PDB file of C-alpha atoms in Angstrom:
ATOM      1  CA  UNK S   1       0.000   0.000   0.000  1.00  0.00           C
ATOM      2  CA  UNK S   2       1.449   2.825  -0.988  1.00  0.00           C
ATOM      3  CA  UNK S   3       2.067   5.764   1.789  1.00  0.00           C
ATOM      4  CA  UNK S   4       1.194   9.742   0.221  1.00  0.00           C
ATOM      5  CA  UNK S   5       3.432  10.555  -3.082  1.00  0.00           C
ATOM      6  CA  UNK S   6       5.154  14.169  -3.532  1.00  0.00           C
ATOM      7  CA  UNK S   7       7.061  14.737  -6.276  1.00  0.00           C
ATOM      8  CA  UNK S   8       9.244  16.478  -6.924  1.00  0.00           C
ATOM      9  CA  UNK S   9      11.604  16.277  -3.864  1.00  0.00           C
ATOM     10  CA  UNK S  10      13.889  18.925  -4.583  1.00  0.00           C
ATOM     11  CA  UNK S  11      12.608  22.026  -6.894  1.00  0.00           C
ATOM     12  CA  UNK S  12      14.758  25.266  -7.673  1.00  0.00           C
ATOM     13  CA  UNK S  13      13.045  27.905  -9.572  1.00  0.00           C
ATOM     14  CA  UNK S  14      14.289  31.528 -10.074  1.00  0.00           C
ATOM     15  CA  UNK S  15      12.393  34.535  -8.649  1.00  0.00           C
ATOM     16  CA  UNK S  16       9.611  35.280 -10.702  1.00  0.00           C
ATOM     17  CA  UNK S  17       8.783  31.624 -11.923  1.00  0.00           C
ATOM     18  CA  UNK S  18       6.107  29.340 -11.455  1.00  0.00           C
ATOM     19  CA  UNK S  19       6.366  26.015  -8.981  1.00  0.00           C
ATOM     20  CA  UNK S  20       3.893  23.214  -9.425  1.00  0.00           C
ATOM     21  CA  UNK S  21       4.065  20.804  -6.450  1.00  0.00           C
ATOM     22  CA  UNK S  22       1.891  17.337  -7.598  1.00  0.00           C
ATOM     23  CA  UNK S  23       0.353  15.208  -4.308  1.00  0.00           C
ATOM     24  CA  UNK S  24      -0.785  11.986  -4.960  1.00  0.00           C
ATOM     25  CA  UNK S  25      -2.477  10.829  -1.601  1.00  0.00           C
ATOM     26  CA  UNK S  26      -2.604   7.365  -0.065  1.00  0.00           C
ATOM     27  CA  UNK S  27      -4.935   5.013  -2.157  1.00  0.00           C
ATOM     28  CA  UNK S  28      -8.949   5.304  -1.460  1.00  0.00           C
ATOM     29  CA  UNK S  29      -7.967   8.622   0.546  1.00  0.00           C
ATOM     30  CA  UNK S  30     -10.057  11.552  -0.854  1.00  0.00           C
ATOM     31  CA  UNK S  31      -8.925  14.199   2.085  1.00  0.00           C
ATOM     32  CA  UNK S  32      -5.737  16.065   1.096  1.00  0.00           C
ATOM     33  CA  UNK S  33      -3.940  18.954   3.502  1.00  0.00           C
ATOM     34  CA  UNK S  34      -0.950  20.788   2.085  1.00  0.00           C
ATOM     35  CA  UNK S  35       1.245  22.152   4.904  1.00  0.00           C
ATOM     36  CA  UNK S  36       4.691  24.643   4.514  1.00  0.00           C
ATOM     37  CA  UNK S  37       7.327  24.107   6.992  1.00  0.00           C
ATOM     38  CA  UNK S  38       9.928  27.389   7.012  1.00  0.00           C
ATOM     39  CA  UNK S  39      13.220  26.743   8.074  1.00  0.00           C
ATOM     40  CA  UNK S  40      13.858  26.067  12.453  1.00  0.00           C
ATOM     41  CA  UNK S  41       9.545  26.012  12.366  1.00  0.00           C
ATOM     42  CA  UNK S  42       6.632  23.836  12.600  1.00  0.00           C
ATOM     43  CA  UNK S  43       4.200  22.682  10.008  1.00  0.00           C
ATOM     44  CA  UNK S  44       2.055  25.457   9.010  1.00  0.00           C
ATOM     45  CA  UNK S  45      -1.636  24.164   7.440  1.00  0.00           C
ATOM     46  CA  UNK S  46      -2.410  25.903   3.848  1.00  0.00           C
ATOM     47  CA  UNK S  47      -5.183  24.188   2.261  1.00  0.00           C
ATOM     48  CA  UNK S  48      -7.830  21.570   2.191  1.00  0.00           C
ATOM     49  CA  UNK S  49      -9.317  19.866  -0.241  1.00  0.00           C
ATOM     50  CA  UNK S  50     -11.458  16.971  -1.684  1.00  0.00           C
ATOM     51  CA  UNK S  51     -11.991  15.709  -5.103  1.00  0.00           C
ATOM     52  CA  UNK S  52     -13.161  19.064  -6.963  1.00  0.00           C
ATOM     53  CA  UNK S  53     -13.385  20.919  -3.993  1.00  0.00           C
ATOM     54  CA  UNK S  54     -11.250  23.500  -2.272  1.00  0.00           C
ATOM     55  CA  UNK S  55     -13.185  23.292   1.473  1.00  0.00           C
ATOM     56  CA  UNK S  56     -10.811  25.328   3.820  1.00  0.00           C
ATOM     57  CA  UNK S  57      -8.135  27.863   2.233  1.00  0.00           C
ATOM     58  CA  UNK S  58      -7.586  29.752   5.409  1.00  0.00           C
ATOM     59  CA  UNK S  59      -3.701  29.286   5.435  1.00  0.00           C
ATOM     60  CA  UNK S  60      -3.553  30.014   1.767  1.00  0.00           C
ATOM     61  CA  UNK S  61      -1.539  33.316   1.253  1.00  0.00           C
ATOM     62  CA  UNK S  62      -4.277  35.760  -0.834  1.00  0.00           C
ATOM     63  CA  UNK S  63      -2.172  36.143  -3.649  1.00  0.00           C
ATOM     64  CA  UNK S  64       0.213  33.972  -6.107  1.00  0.00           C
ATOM     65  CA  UNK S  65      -0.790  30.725  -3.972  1.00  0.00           C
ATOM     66  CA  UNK S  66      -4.051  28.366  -5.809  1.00  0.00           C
ATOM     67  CA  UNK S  67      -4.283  24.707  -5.252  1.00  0.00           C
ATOM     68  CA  UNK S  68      -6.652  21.843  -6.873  1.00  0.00           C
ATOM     69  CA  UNK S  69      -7.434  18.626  -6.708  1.00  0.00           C
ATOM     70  CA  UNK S  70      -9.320  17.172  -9.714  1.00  0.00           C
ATOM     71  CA  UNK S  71     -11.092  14.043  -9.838  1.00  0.00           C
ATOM     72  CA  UNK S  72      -8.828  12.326 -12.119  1.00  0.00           C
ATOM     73  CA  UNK S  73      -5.268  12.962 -11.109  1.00  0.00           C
ATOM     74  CA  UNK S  74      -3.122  14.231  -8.267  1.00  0.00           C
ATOM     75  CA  UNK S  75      -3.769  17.319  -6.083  1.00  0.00           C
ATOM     76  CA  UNK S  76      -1.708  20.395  -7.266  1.00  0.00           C
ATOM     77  CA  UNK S  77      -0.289  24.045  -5.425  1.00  0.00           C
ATOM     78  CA  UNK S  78       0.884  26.041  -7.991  1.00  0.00           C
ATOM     79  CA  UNK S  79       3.139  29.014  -6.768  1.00  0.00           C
ATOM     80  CA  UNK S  80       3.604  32.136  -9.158  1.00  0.00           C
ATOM     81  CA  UNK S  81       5.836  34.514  -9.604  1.00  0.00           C
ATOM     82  CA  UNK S  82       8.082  32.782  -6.731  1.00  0.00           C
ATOM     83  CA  UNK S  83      10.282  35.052  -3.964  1.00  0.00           C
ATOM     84  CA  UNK S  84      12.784  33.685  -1.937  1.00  0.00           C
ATOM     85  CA  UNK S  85       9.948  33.905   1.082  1.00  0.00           C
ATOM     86  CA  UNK S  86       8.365  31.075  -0.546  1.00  0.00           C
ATOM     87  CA  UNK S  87      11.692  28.849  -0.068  1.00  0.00           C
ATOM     88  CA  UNK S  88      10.435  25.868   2.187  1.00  0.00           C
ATOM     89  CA  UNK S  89       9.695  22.560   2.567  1.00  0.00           C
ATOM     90  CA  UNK S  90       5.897  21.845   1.190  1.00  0.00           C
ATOM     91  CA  UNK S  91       3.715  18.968   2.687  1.00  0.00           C
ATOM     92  CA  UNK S  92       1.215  17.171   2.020  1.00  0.00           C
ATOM     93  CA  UNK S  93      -1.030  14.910   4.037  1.00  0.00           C
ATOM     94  CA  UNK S  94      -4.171  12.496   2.827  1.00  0.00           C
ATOM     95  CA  UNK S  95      -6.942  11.078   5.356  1.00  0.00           C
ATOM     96  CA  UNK S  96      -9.450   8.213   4.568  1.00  0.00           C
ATOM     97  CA  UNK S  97     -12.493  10.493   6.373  1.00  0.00           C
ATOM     98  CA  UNK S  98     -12.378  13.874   8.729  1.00  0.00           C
ATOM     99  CA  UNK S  99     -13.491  12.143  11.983  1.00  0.00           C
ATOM    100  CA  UNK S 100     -11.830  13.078  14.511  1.00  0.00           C
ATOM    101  CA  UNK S 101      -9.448  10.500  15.249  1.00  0.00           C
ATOM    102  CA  UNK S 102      -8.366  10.544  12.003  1.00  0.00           C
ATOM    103  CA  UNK S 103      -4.671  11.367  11.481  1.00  0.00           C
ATOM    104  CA  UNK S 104      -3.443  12.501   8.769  1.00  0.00           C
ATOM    105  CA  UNK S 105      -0.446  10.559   6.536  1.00  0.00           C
ATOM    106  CA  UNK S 106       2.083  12.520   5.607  1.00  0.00           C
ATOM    107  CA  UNK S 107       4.203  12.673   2.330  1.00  0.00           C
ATOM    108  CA  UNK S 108       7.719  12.605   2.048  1.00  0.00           C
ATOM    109  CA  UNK S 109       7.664  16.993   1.074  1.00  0.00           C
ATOM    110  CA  UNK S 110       9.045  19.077  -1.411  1.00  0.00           C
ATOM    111  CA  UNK S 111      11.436  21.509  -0.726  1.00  0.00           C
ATOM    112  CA  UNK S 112      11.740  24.072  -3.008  1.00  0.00           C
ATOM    113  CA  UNK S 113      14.370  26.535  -3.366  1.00  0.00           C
ATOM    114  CA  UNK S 114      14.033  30.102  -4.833  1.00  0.00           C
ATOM    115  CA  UNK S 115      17.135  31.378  -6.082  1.00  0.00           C
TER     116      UNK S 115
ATOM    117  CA  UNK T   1      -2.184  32.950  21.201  1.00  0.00           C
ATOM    118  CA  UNK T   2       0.111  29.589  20.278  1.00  0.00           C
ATOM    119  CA  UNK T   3      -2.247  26.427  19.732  1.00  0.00           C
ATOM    120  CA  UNK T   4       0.946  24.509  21.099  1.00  0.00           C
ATOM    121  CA  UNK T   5       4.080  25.395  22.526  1.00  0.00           C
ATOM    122  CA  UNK T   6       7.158  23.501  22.048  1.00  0.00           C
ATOM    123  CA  UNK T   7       9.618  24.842  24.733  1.00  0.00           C
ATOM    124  CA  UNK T   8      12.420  22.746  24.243  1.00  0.00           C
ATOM    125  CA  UNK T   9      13.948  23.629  21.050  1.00  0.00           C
ATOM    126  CA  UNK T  10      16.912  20.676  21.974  1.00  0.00           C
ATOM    127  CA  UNK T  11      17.587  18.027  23.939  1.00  0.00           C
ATOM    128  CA  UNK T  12      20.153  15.199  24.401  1.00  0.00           C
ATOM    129  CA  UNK T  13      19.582  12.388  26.092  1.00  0.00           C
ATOM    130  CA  UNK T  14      21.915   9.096  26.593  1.00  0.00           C
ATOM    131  CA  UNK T  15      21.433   6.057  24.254  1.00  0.00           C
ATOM    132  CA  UNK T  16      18.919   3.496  26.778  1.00  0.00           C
ATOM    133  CA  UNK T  17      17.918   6.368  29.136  1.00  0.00           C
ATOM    134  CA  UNK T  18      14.492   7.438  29.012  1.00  0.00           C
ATOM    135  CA  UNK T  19      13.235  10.836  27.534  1.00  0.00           C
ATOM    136  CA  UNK T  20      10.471  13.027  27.893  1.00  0.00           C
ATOM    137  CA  UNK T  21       9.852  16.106  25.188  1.00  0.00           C
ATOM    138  CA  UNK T  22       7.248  18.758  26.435  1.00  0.00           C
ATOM    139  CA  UNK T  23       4.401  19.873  24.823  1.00  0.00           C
ATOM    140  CA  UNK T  24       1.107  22.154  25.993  1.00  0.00           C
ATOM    141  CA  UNK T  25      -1.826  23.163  23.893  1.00  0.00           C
ATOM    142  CA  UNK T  26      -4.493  25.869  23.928  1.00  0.00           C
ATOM    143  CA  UNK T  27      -7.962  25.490  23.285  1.00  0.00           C
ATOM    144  CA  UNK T  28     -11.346  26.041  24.035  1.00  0.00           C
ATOM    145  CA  UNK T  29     -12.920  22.984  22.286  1.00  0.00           C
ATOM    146  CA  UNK T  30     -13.795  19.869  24.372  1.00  0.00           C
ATOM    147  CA  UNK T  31     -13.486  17.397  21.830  1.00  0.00           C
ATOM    148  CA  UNK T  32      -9.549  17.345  20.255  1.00  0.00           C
ATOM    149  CA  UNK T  33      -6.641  14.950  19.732  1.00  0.00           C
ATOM    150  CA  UNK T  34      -3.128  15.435  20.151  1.00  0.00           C
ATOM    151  CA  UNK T  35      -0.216  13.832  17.779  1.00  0.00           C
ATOM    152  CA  UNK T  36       3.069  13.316  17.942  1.00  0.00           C
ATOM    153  CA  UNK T  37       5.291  12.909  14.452  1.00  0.00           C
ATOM    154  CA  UNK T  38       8.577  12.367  14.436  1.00  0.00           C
ATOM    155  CA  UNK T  39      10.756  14.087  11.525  1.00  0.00           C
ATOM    156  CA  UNK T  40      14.342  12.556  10.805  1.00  0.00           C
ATOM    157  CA  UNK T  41      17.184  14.164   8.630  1.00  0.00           C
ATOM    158  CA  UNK T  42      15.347  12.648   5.898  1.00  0.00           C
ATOM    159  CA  UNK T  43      12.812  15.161   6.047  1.00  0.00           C
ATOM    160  CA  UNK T  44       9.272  12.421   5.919  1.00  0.00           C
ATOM    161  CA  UNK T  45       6.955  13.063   8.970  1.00  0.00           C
ATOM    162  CA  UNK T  46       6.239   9.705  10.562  1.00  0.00           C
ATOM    163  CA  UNK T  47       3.343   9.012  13.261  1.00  0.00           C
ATOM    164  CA  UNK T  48       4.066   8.463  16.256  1.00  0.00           C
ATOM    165  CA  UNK T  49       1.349   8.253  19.397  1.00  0.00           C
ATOM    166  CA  UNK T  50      -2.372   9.911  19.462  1.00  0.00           C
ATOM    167  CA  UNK T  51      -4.338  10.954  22.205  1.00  0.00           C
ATOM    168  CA  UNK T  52      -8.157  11.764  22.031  1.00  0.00           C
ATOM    169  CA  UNK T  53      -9.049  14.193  24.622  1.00  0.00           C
ATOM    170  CA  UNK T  54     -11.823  11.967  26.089  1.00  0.00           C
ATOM    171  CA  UNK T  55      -9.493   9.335  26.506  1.00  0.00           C
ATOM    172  CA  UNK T  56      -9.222   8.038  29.523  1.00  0.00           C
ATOM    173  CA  UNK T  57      -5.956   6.386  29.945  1.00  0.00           C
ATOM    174  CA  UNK T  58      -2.650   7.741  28.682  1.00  0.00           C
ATOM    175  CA  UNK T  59      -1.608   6.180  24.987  1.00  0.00           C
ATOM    176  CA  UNK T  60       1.445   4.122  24.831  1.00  0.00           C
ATOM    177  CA  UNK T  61       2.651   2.309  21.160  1.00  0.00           C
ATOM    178  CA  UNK T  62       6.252   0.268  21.967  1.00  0.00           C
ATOM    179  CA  UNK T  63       8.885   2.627  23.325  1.00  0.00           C
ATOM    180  CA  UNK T  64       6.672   5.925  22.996  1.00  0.00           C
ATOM    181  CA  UNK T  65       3.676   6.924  25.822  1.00  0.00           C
ATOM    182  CA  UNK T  66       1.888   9.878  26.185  1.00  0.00           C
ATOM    183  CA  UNK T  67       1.973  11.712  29.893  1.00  0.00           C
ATOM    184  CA  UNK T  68      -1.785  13.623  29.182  1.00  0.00           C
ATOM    185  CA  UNK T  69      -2.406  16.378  31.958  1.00  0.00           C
ATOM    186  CA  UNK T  70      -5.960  17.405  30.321  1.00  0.00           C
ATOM    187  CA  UNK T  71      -6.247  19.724  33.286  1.00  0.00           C
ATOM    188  CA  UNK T  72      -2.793  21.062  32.642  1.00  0.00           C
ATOM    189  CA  UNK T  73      -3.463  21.213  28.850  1.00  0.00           C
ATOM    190  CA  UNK T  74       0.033  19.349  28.630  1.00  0.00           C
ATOM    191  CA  UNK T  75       0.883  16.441  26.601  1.00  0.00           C
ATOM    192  CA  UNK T  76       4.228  15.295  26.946  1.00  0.00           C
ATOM    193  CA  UNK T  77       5.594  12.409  24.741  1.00  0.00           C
ATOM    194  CA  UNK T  78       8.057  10.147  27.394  1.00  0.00           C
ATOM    195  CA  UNK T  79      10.655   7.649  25.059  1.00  0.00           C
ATOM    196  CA  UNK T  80      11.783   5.344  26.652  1.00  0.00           C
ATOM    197  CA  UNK T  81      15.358   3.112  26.213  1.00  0.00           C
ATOM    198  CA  UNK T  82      16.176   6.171  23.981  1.00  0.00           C
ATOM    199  CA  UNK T  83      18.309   4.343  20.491  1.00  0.00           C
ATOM    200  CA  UNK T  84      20.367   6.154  18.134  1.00  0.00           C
ATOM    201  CA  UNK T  85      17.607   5.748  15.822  1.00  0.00           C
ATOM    202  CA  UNK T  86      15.780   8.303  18.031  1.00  0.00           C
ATOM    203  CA  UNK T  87      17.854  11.098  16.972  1.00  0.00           C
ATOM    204  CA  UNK T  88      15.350  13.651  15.133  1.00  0.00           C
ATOM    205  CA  UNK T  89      13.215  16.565  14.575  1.00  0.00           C
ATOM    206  CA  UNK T  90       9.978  15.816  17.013  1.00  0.00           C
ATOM    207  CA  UNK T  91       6.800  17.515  16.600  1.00  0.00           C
ATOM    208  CA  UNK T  92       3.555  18.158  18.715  1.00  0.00           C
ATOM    209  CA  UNK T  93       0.066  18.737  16.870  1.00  0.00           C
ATOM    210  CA  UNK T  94      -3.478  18.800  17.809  1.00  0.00           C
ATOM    211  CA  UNK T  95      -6.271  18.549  16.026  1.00  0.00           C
ATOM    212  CA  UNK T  96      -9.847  20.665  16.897  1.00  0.00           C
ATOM    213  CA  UNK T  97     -12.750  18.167  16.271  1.00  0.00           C
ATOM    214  CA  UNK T  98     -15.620  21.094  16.379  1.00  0.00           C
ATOM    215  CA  UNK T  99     -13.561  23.062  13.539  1.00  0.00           C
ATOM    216  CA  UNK T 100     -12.147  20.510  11.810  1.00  0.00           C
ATOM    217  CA  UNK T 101      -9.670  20.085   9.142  1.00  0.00           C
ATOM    218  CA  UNK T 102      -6.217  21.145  10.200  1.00  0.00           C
ATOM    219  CA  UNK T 103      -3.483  20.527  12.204  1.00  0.00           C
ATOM    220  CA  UNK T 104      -1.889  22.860  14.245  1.00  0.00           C
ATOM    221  CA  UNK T 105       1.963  21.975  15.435  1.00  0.00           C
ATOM    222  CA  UNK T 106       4.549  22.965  17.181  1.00  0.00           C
ATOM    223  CA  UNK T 107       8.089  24.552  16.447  1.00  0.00           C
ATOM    224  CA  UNK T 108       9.297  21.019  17.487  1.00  0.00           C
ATOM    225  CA  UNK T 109      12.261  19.720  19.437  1.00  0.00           C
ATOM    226  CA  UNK T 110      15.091  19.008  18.218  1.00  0.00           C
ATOM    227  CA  UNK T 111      16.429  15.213  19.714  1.00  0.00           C
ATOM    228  CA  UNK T 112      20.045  13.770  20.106  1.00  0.00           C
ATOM    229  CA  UNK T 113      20.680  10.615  21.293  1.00  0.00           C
ATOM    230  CA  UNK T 114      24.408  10.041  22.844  1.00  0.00           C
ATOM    231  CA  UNK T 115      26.155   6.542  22.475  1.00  0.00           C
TER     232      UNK T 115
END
């Protein structure tokens, strides 16, 4: 069974370029989180989604930052127009349900470098 | 205010001695669950322990338990016979059942086990 997919694991763009970060979540999971962890900090949550769906964006910076995840395929945050603030480690998570003892399984994380 | 507070940014700890990594949380819902992950060099988050806030006895899985002071709002993972292995970034989260979706975490603590 295989565990959440991020790819790639290592992205360096230039300032001003775009960075697509693909999540493929853990089979029959239809819950996907995308986290950013900055440098010395914790995970910080971004967005939430289900198939179609964005249902909580709250973390999601207002500008440059969109997400998806379509029904065919894997879940998708698309940076434009990258600045070296947006150098971090990106994570994403897939759950079967949202009950509450569900946890969330993590993928491995892309960290992307802005140069 | 800080949804959890980390306040040990490192610790070191000799290889079979017994560890315990702080953690308190802040909220105002009744019904949450607290998480441990583990983060090595490698950069993956891995699972390690859950409590539910109704539980009522402390959560253990092999080597890891979880001290859970509800009144306290702490939640303090104890490792036990500390290996090498152990060395790593750890991580606090909880998880707010009445708003849902996201994690919140810690700015983690930073673990070094000593041969």
């Amino acid at each position: 069974n295989a565990g959440v997919m991020q790819n790639p694991r290592h992205l360096v763009r230039r300032r001003g370029q775009e960075a697509r970060l693909r999540c493929s979540p853990m089979k029959g999971h239809s819950h996907v989180y995308w986290y950013r962890q900055l440098p010395e900090e914790g995970l910080k949550f971004m967005v939430y989604l289900q198939k179609e769906n964005i249902i909580d964006e709250s973390g999601m910076p207002k500008e440059r930052f969109s997400a998806e995840f379509p029904n065919e395929g894997p879940s998708i945050l698309r940076i434009q127009q990258v600045v070296r603030g947006d150098s971090a480690a990106y994570f994403c998570a897939s759950s079967l349900s949202t009950g509450p003892e569900r946890e969330q399984y993590f993928g491995p994380g892309t960290r992307l470098t802005v140069t | 205010a800080q949804k959890i507070t980390q306040t040990q940014p490192g610790m070191f700890v000799q290889e079979k001695e017994a560890v315990t990594l702080d953690c308190t949380y802040d909220t105002s819902d009744p019904s949450y669950g607290l998480f441990w992950y583990k983060q090595p060099s490698s950069g993956e988050m891995i699972f390690l322990i859950y409590q539910g806030s109704y539980d009522q006895q402390n959560a253990t899985e092999g080597r890891y338990s979880l001290n859970f002071q509800k009144a306290r709002k702490s939640a303090n993972l104890v490792i036990s016979a500390s290996q090498l292995g152990d060395s790593a970034m750890y991580f606090c989260a909880m998880r707010e059942f009445n708003t849902g979706n996201q994690f919140y975490f810690g700015t983690g603590t930073s673990l070094t086990v000593i041969p």
